[in-house]
Amino acid sequence: MPERLLVVGGDAAGMSAASQARRRRPAAALEVIAFERGGHTSYSACGIPYLIGGLVEELDDLVARTPEVFRDRFQIDARIGHEVIGIDTKNRRVRVREIQSGTEYQEAYDQLVVATGAEPRRPPIPGIEAEGIHGVQTLDDAVSVERSLEGGARRAVIVGAGYIGLEMAEAFVLRGLDVTLVEQAPQPMTTLDLEMGELVADALREIGVGLRLGEEVEGFDVVEGRVRSVEAGGGSIPADLVVLGTGTRPASGLAEEAGIPIGPTGGVRTDARMRTEVPGVWAAGDCVETFHRVSRKPVAIALGTHANKQGRVAGINLGGGYATFPGVVGTAVSKICSVEVARTGLNESEAEAAGFAFGSVVVESSTRAGYYPGAEKMTVKLIAELQTGRLLGAQIVGAEGAAKRIDVIATALWNEMTVDEIQGMDLSYAPPFSPVWDPVLIAARKAQERAEDGWTDAP
Amino acid sequence: MPERLLVVGGDAAGMSAASQARRRRPAAALEVIAFERGGHTSYSACGIPYLIGGLVEELDDLVARTPEVFRDRFQIDARIGHEVIGIDTKNRRVRVREIQSGTEYQEAYDQLVVATGAEPRRPPIPGIEAEGIHGVQTLDDAVSVERSLEGGARRAVIVGAGYIGLEMAEAFVLRGLDVTLVEQAPQPMTTLDLEMGELVADALREIGVGLRLGEEVEGFDVVEGRVRSVEAGGGSIPADLVVLGTGTRPASGLAEEAGIPIGPTGGVRTDARMRTEVPGVWAAGDCVETFHRVSRKPVAIALGTHANKQGRVAGINLGGGYATFPGVVGTAVSKICSVEVARTGLNESEAEAAGFAFGSVVVESSTRAGYYPGAEKMTVKLIAELQTGRLLGAQIVGAEGAAKRIDVIATALWNEMTVDEIQGMDLSYAPPFSPVWDPVLIAARKAQERAEDGWTDAP
């Protein structure tokens, strides 16, 4: 009889694990069943803002593989509309509810992958459950936002100016809505330092987004079950539609109830091979915590690319191979219309929390040679350890072509390079692509000059 | 009395050295004189194709700093139209000819920087000195090409399909000329391997460039001193204008005559601080040879970004600081209309020459998430050492956004990463910027899979 692998959660991490395990072990050796409570498998949640903004035409475009594909091409039984409601790790069984019928049943496993994803943080604000207030985590959320738009929504309020909030602001602007963004911090994008966040604020204002910074949402005005306005900063903002961009947390409740150890971040704890501390139970994706290679501390970062990699690692190991997930350095990228934003490593407050003594530089340069058409402004911030000059983190805000340079810095960070080492690197140069000194090199050079001067503020 | 620094060559390397030395030592401590035989200082030779193509409007746009700026802002005496014709290293003197008047004079130095640049290789083909046959190394070359164009040239033949040849092909296409490219190799861009070069050939054909691959130029048909056609491959190609893209070599003749040691590549030999073996004599830029960090061998690569860095290093050291140039990994980037091309490290023939046993992968993926508007094809080739999986080199051909990814690979190469380490890196992901696995990671993953299978060609 084949071994049986059950997967809880049918998105990036879960289905990567399932596919990789299958690649290495045929159906005769390994039976694979995946349970997904939603209506879709393996979709790009990161694509939802572009679907709503009209840049992506069909919801189906965001689905990489349907349950039919998994069944026919991979012999994986992917059951949508099936929610795992309990895990019995002692007897290696899960309890499943078929959502439509309410029927419950049990399935036994030899190996289990927990890939339950993230869930939106819903601040305990009165009225937050009203109609017209949406998360944007799942394709089902996307459908309900679209329904609001087609129902004639004209004024959108977004609560929280993180990545999702900003991408949804762009989407609504593209759809012609009046958009207001409410953020309790004094800047959008709090994963950036203040001066870099202010560049993002400028970009938002430029595309006509109303910015209410430093304001907390106190409540929602709800009429007949539907939101009519958002109360914030002592005033009221009319809203036909509200989106919550207030972040997510690991959806680790199911694992926790089953006694699977949870880390300090709220994510399921795993080793580098994605094994939990419970025999036969693995975990991957937004529900786990991972290792930050700069702070050397656990972090929970919900991001499709990590979920894919972690799922793949779990699947290779489940299939009899050997793979490890090496942790993260906190790289992220986004755009608001023509302004690109990226970061990696630690920002100033994170560096402080991690106990580093550090200095920083902010350098403005150009995406291309100054004389080449389309050369536009980009700003790079580097943070480096005082005693050694080792790079700790970076942030970029700029025009087209700016943000992907964060990957060069992430690679340098991964290798624990100093700013002195970085400034000498052989990065590509041609006028359509870069000034003769790439902006990354210019920033490293300035940081090294500051380091040589002992990071004094002398002119 | 101040010390005296003389600089031979007033372009990127020489003027970077002069400026950096000045920054650290005021005019009272250091007198700086730079000699430039051409008519311009500190210009971007790399920008010439874009000037000719009409993307850059004015020749002056390519000049970063004029002699007047050097004099007024930096107290640097930059003498254009002055050619250094001899160096007496024993008595620390140079002989200078004022080109226009023919007057010769001597100047003494305490420190000397040789920054004489590169010179075009002119194959010994009968007729190559005819009018209408141009190099594209200097702004003066640009002026003479422009004069040919304004004189009604309609048919351009480019000899040599390297970076300059390709960029000039684009420029002439933009100006509406009939363009033929003659290359003796079976592919354009021989710094790439054959299958990647073929992608570049496709791009050239697509914009209407006539490609004569595997054909050698045998001669030029010259009428009244002016080129009329190019004889190649047994036939004749009518030409109003010919551009030589046949590469360059270090212009190290002056240094060699002065007894300054030259390396096996023909470039002036220096240490990491850019000192030659002759006391008081430094060298920087296209005239020197540098250290290749992958092959561990000297190479001569003419590129503005290296010249700038080396000049800066020399200048810091001359100014009393301490700096070193850490060598190169052979990174380069270019574009032909909408197709971007980049490479770093060793290609297959270079890896073979350097004595590596290696395997390679060629992976096609996408510049953005497949569903995002503007997602287009890009191809990544990775070359890795067989025994260790260490990355040795990479090549990229693809649509907008493809080529600058070479910098991520160059940074990985700089740090001697293996493909296994690269595949796990935390590179940025969002649908407008990348598929959920960045193309660099996909290529590294495939290379690692091949390595695990022992690089067999099993399906």
XYZ file of C-alpha atoms in Angstrom, chain B residues 5 9 24 141 160 197 208 217 273 282 306 319-320 345 355 358 393 440:
18
model
C 50.931 65.396 -10.577
C 44.815 61.325 -20.956
C 42.301 65.176 -0.792
C 35.036 60.029 -34.451
C 32.468 43.361 -36.311
C 24.394 34.741 -29.786
C 16.079 44.819 -40.534
C 36.251 41.404 -44.847
C 46.428 50.409 -5.884
C 50.504 55.025 -11.920
C 36.230 50.219 -14.765
C 45.839 62.080 -2.415
C 47.234 60.243 0.601
C 31.931 35.760 -15.653
C 40.780 24.923 -17.183
C 31.719 22.789 -16.218
C 29.375 32.721 -15.628
C 17.723 34.058 -11.971
